[in-house]
Amino acid sequence: MKPVSKDIGEICYPFIYEESPVCDFEIAADELCTRIGLVLTMELDPKVRDILSRMQPNVYHLNGSVRGKLAIEEETLDELKSDYDEMKALLGGGFQGFVLPGGHPVAGELHLCRTQAKKVVRALVAVEHAGKKNPAPILFRYANLLANVLYTLASYTNRVTHTREVEFVTKSYPMPKRK
């Protein structure tokens, strides 16, 4: 479809009418960046604020790394992995099953960010399957790690606010027995 106008004020994004899934990926990443920005307006634990403040600009770097120059580097990934490892350690090294998303309002927003990060991964998969662009493997690694870090931040927020998480026990899939 051709743009409906040549007036730049009537076009929300230069690539909005393209058929490529690259635009869908960019919009998904933009939404994640925006959601993180919303969480940053809230009252946050200092560790959570620090991680999100460093994460947010990198989500925009991720956004531009398919159409433009690759802007996610090993150092960027390593920093986020370090944050993930620190949060897991603060949570006792692991997780006990699944929990229902929610708890403290900030944790609920972080769960929405986590879900949006998964949509970013799926949008990258769609770009790869379309075959016109081959996203660098580090983009998949970084986007998946984003979702995991956001999960740990939600759990950590519930922990430091003394908000109970509700365990979810699936009836659909066999789960390993706990020791």
PDB file of C-alpha atoms in Angstrom:
ATOM      1  CA  MET A   1       0.000   0.000   0.000  1.00  0.00           C
ATOM      2  CA  LYS A   2       1.253   3.463  -0.837  1.00  0.00           C
ATOM      3  CA  PRO A   3       1.240   6.134   1.860  1.00  0.00           C
ATOM      4  CA  VAL A   4      -2.072   7.957   2.035  1.00  0.00           C
ATOM      5  CA  SER A   5      -0.359  11.337   2.227  1.00  0.00           C
ATOM      6  CA  LYS A   6       2.900  13.043   1.360  1.00  0.00           C
ATOM      7  CA  ASP A   7       2.505  15.376   4.357  1.00  0.00           C
ATOM      8  CA  ILE A   8       5.039  14.121   6.949  1.00  0.00           C
ATOM      9  CA  GLY A   9       2.678  15.287   9.715  1.00  0.00           C
ATOM     10  CA  GLU A  10       0.119  12.762   8.474  1.00  0.00           C
ATOM     11  CA  ILE A  11       2.549   9.816   8.592  1.00  0.00           C
ATOM     12  CA  CYS A  12       3.228   8.356  12.055  1.00  0.00           C
ATOM     13  CA  TYR A  13       6.280   6.320  11.000  1.00  0.00           C
ATOM     14  CA  PRO A  14       8.201   6.364   7.711  1.00  0.00           C
ATOM     15  CA  PHE A  15       7.905   2.579   7.239  1.00  0.00           C
ATOM     16  CA  ILE A  16       4.344   2.154   8.491  1.00  0.00           C
ATOM     17  CA  TYR A  17       2.970   1.032   5.097  1.00  0.00           C
ATOM     18  CA  GLU A  18       5.674  -1.455   4.162  1.00  0.00           C
ATOM     19  CA  GLU A  19       4.741  -5.122   3.910  1.00  0.00           C
ATOM     20  CA  SER A  20       7.919  -6.383   5.572  1.00  0.00           C
ATOM     21  CA  PRO A  21       7.648  -7.696   9.151  1.00  0.00           C
ATOM     22  CA  VAL A  22      10.599  -5.454  10.039  1.00  0.00           C
ATOM     23  CA  CYS A  23       8.172  -2.617  10.734  1.00  0.00           C
ATOM     24  CA  ASP A  24       6.126  -4.892  13.034  1.00  0.00           C
ATOM     25  CA  PHE A  25       9.307  -5.785  14.923  1.00  0.00           C
ATOM     26  CA  GLU A  26      10.208  -2.099  15.282  1.00  0.00           C
ATOM     27  CA  ILE A  27       6.738  -1.232  16.584  1.00  0.00           C
ATOM     28  CA  ALA A  28       6.860  -4.132  19.078  1.00  0.00           C
ATOM     29  CA  ALA A  29      10.264  -2.943  20.324  1.00  0.00           C
ATOM     30  CA  ASP A  30       8.957   0.629  20.518  1.00  0.00           C
ATOM     31  CA  GLU A  31       6.057  -0.572  22.671  1.00  0.00           C
ATOM     32  CA  LEU A  32       8.457  -2.381  25.006  1.00  0.00           C
ATOM     33  CA  CYS A  33      10.609   0.745  25.319  1.00  0.00           C
ATOM     34  CA  THR A  34       7.481   2.789  26.061  1.00  0.00           C
ATOM     35  CA  ARG A  35       6.247   0.320  28.691  1.00  0.00           C
ATOM     36  CA  ILE A  36       9.648   0.418  30.397  1.00  0.00           C
ATOM     37  CA  GLY A  37       9.391   4.214  30.345  1.00  0.00           C
ATOM     38  CA  LEU A  38       6.022   3.955  32.101  1.00  0.00           C
ATOM     39  CA  VAL A  39       7.500   1.727  34.804  1.00  0.00           C
ATOM     40  CA  LEU A  40      10.332   4.231  35.267  1.00  0.00           C
ATOM     41  CA  THR A  41       7.733   6.861  36.269  1.00  0.00           C
ATOM     42  CA  MET A  42       6.769   4.716  39.266  1.00  0.00           C
ATOM     43  CA  GLU A  43       8.207   4.365  42.735  1.00  0.00           C
ATOM     44  CA  LEU A  44      10.876   1.697  42.296  1.00  0.00           C
ATOM     45  CA  ASP A  45      13.481  -0.158  44.278  1.00  0.00           C
ATOM     46  CA  PRO A  46      16.870   1.401  43.384  1.00  0.00           C
ATOM     47  CA  LYS A  47      18.177  -1.858  41.828  1.00  0.00           C
ATOM     48  CA  VAL A  48      15.111  -2.145  39.613  1.00  0.00           C
ATOM     49  CA  ARG A  49      15.398   1.511  38.555  1.00  0.00           C
ATOM     50  CA  ASP A  50      19.088   1.104  37.724  1.00  0.00           C
ATOM     51  CA  ILE A  51      18.525  -1.968  35.552  1.00  0.00           C
ATOM     52  CA  LEU A  52      15.535  -0.490  33.734  1.00  0.00           C
ATOM     53  CA  SER A  53      17.333   2.827  33.181  1.00  0.00           C
ATOM     54  CA  ARG A  54      20.188   1.006  31.451  1.00  0.00           C
ATOM     55  CA  MET A  55      17.861  -1.406  29.648  1.00  0.00           C
ATOM     56  CA  GLN A  56      15.537   1.175  28.085  1.00  0.00           C
ATOM     57  CA  PRO A  57      17.964   2.807  25.624  1.00  0.00           C
ATOM     58  CA  ASN A  58      19.226  -0.635  24.644  1.00  0.00           C
ATOM     59  CA  VAL A  59      15.700  -1.634  23.632  1.00  0.00           C
ATOM     60  CA  TYR A  60      15.787   1.234  21.117  1.00  0.00           C
ATOM     61  CA  HIS A  61      19.232   0.041  19.997  1.00  0.00           C
ATOM     62  CA  LEU A  62      17.672  -3.400  19.509  1.00  0.00           C
ATOM     63  CA  ASN A  63      14.860  -1.749  17.538  1.00  0.00           C
ATOM     64  CA  GLY A  64      17.224  -0.178  15.006  1.00  0.00           C
ATOM     65  CA  SER A  65      19.548  -3.159  14.710  1.00  0.00           C
ATOM     66  CA  VAL A  66      17.556  -5.005  12.026  1.00  0.00           C
ATOM     67  CA  ARG A  67      16.990  -2.207   9.514  1.00  0.00           C
ATOM     68  CA  GLY A  68      20.073  -0.212  10.464  1.00  0.00           C
ATOM     69  CA  LYS A  69      23.508  -0.821  11.938  1.00  0.00           C
ATOM     70  CA  LEU A  70      23.823  -3.596  14.543  1.00  0.00           C
ATOM     71  CA  ALA A  71      23.882  -1.728  17.857  1.00  0.00           C
ATOM     72  CA  ILE A  72      23.660  -4.614  20.346  1.00  0.00           C
ATOM     73  CA  GLU A  73      27.133  -5.873  21.134  1.00  0.00           C
ATOM     74  CA  GLU A  74      28.501  -8.666  23.331  1.00  0.00           C
ATOM     75  CA  GLU A  75      29.186  -6.079  26.058  1.00  0.00           C
ATOM     76  CA  THR A  76      25.521  -5.048  25.981  1.00  0.00           C
ATOM     77  CA  LEU A  77      24.453  -8.674  26.280  1.00  0.00           C
ATOM     78  CA  ASP A  78      27.012  -9.350  29.036  1.00  0.00           C
ATOM     79  CA  GLU A  79      25.744  -6.397  31.080  1.00  0.00           C
ATOM     80  CA  LEU A  80      22.154  -7.650  30.892  1.00  0.00           C
ATOM     81  CA  LYS A  81      23.271 -11.220  31.686  1.00  0.00           C
ATOM     82  CA  SER A  82      25.100  -9.888  34.739  1.00  0.00           C
ATOM     83  CA  ASP A  83      21.904  -8.127  35.850  1.00  0.00           C
ATOM     84  CA  TYR A  84      19.993 -11.388  35.371  1.00  0.00           C
ATOM     85  CA  ASP A  85      22.518 -13.380  37.396  1.00  0.00           C
ATOM     86  CA  GLU A  86      22.438 -10.777  40.190  1.00  0.00           C
ATOM     87  CA  MET A  87      18.643 -10.802  40.341  1.00  0.00           C
ATOM     88  CA  LYS A  88      18.527 -14.618  40.377  1.00  0.00           C
ATOM     89  CA  ALA A  89      21.018 -14.636  43.256  1.00  0.00           C
ATOM     90  CA  LEU A  90      18.905 -12.118  45.186  1.00  0.00           C
ATOM     91  CA  LEU A  91      15.891 -14.363  44.621  1.00  0.00           C
ATOM     92  CA  GLY A  92      17.694 -17.404  45.980  1.00  0.00           C
ATOM     93  CA  GLY A  93      19.190 -18.742  42.778  1.00  0.00           C
ATOM     94  CA  GLY A  94      16.105 -20.022  41.098  1.00  0.00           C
ATOM     95  CA  PHE A  95      12.363 -20.063  40.871  1.00  0.00           C
ATOM     96  CA  GLN A  96       9.858 -22.445  42.350  1.00  0.00           C
ATOM     97  CA  GLY A  97       7.424 -23.160  39.538  1.00  0.00           C
ATOM     98  CA  PHE A  98       5.241 -20.665  37.733  1.00  0.00           C
ATOM     99  CA  VAL A  99       3.398 -17.751  39.273  1.00  0.00           C
ATOM    100  CA  LEU A 100       0.362 -15.886  38.100  1.00  0.00           C
ATOM    101  CA  PRO A 101       1.412 -12.472  36.741  1.00  0.00           C
ATOM    102  CA  GLY A 102       0.618  -9.673  39.136  1.00  0.00           C
ATOM    103  CA  GLY A 103       1.171  -8.896  42.762  1.00  0.00           C
ATOM    104  CA  HIS A 104       2.428  -5.395  43.448  1.00  0.00           C
ATOM    105  CA  PRO A 105       1.288  -2.889  40.754  1.00  0.00           C
ATOM    106  CA  VAL A 106       4.910  -2.358  39.635  1.00  0.00           C
ATOM    107  CA  ALA A 107       5.357  -6.124  39.313  1.00  0.00           C
ATOM    108  CA  GLY A 108       2.194  -6.258  37.205  1.00  0.00           C
ATOM    109  CA  GLU A 109       3.611  -3.629  34.856  1.00  0.00           C
ATOM    110  CA  LEU A 110       6.911  -5.509  34.690  1.00  0.00           C
ATOM    111  CA  HIS A 111       5.007  -8.664  33.726  1.00  0.00           C
ATOM    112  CA  LEU A 112       3.423  -6.670  30.870  1.00  0.00           C
ATOM    113  CA  CYS A 113       6.929  -5.614  29.809  1.00  0.00           C
ATOM    114  CA  ARG A 114       8.016  -9.274  29.963  1.00  0.00           C
ATOM    115  CA  THR A 115       5.149 -10.292  27.710  1.00  0.00           C
ATOM    116  CA  GLN A 116       5.993  -7.492  25.290  1.00  0.00           C
ATOM    117  CA  ALA A 117       9.608  -8.680  25.217  1.00  0.00           C
ATOM    118  CA  LYS A 118       8.313 -12.087  24.092  1.00  0.00           C
ATOM    119  CA  LYS A 119       6.398 -10.341  21.295  1.00  0.00           C
ATOM    120  CA  VAL A 120       9.672  -8.698  20.260  1.00  0.00           C
ATOM    121  CA  VAL A 121      11.280 -12.139  20.016  1.00  0.00           C
ATOM    122  CA  ARG A 122       8.368 -13.426  17.926  1.00  0.00           C
ATOM    123  CA  ALA A 123       8.598 -10.387  15.661  1.00  0.00           C
ATOM    124  CA  LEU A 124      12.309 -11.141  15.143  1.00  0.00           C
ATOM    125  CA  VAL A 125      11.357 -14.712  14.237  1.00  0.00           C
ATOM    126  CA  ALA A 126       8.869 -13.359  11.669  1.00  0.00           C
ATOM    127  CA  VAL A 127      11.591 -11.156  10.164  1.00  0.00           C
ATOM    128  CA  GLU A 128      13.914 -14.143   9.910  1.00  0.00           C
ATOM    129  CA  HIS A 129      11.203 -16.344   8.364  1.00  0.00           C
ATOM    130  CA  ALA A 130      10.371 -13.675   5.786  1.00  0.00           C
ATOM    131  CA  GLY A 131      13.939 -14.152   4.563  1.00  0.00           C
ATOM    132  CA  LYS A 132      14.574 -10.583   3.423  1.00  0.00           C
ATOM    133  CA  LYS A 133      16.610  -9.698   6.500  1.00  0.00           C
ATOM    134  CA  ASN A 134      18.612 -12.027   8.687  1.00  0.00           C
ATOM    135  CA  PRO A 135      18.682 -10.600  12.206  1.00  0.00           C
ATOM    136  CA  ALA A 136      22.012 -11.171  13.927  1.00  0.00           C
ATOM    137  CA  PRO A 137      21.862 -14.048  16.439  1.00  0.00           C
ATOM    138  CA  ILE A 138      22.803 -11.681  19.264  1.00  0.00           C
ATOM    139  CA  LEU A 139      19.473  -9.860  18.770  1.00  0.00           C
ATOM    140  CA  PHE A 140      17.551 -13.052  19.544  1.00  0.00           C
ATOM    141  CA  ARG A 141      19.743 -13.722  22.562  1.00  0.00           C
ATOM    142  CA  TYR A 142      19.314 -10.185  23.862  1.00  0.00           C
ATOM    143  CA  ALA A 143      15.541 -10.080  23.313  1.00  0.00           C
ATOM    144  CA  ASN A 144      15.021 -13.439  25.044  1.00  0.00           C
ATOM    145  CA  LEU A 145      17.198 -12.309  27.941  1.00  0.00           C
ATOM    146  CA  LEU A 146      15.142  -9.117  28.229  1.00  0.00           C
ATOM    147  CA  ALA A 147      12.033 -11.208  28.927  1.00  0.00           C
ATOM    148  CA  ASN A 148      13.855 -13.232  31.571  1.00  0.00           C
ATOM    149  CA  VAL A 149      15.307 -10.176  33.300  1.00  0.00           C
ATOM    150  CA  LEU A 150      11.888  -8.517  33.350  1.00  0.00           C
ATOM    151  CA  TYR A 151      10.454 -11.645  35.001  1.00  0.00           C
ATOM    152  CA  THR A 152      13.126 -11.532  37.702  1.00  0.00           C
ATOM    153  CA  LEU A 153      12.490  -7.817  38.240  1.00  0.00           C
ATOM    154  CA  ALA A 154       8.779  -8.540  38.748  1.00  0.00           C
ATOM    155  CA  SER A 155       9.552 -11.323  41.236  1.00  0.00           C
ATOM    156  CA  TYR A 156      12.115  -9.167  43.015  1.00  0.00           C
ATOM    157  CA  THR A 157       9.623  -6.291  43.251  1.00  0.00           C
ATOM    158  CA  ASN A 158       7.073  -8.613  44.839  1.00  0.00           C
ATOM    159  CA  ARG A 159       9.737  -9.866  47.244  1.00  0.00           C
ATOM    160  CA  VAL A 160      10.942  -6.418  48.405  1.00  0.00           C
ATOM    161  CA  THR A 161       7.378  -5.127  48.751  1.00  0.00           C
ATOM    162  CA  HIS A 162       6.359  -8.262  50.687  1.00  0.00           C
ATOM    163  CA  THR A 163       3.687  -9.019  48.118  1.00  0.00           C
ATOM    164  CA  ARG A 164       2.688 -12.648  47.833  1.00  0.00           C
ATOM    165  CA  GLU A 165       3.034 -14.302  44.447  1.00  0.00           C
ATOM    166  CA  VAL A 166       0.404 -16.888  43.594  1.00  0.00           C
ATOM    167  CA  GLU A 167       1.866 -20.138  42.300  1.00  0.00           C
ATOM    168  CA  PHE A 168       0.290 -21.494  39.139  1.00  0.00           C
ATOM    169  CA  VAL A 169       0.056 -25.242  38.722  1.00  0.00           C
ATOM    170  CA  THR A 170      -0.719 -26.238  35.160  1.00  0.00           C
ATOM    171  CA  LYS A 171      -3.195 -28.962  34.310  1.00  0.00           C
ATOM    172  CA  SER A 172      -1.991 -29.025  30.704  1.00  0.00           C
ATOM    173  CA  TYR A 173       1.631 -30.154  30.897  1.00  0.00           C
ATOM    174  CA  PRO A 174       3.460 -32.704  33.004  1.00  0.00           C
ATOM    175  CA  MET A 175       5.825 -30.999  35.398  1.00  0.00           C
ATOM    176  CA  PRO A 176       8.956 -32.512  36.960  1.00  0.00           C
ATOM    177  CA  LYS A 177       8.499 -33.656  40.535  1.00  0.00           C
ATOM    178  CA  ARG A 178      10.062 -31.428  43.170  1.00  0.00           C
ATOM    179  CA  LYS A 179      12.723 -32.877  45.402  1.00  0.00           C
TER     180      LYS A 179
END
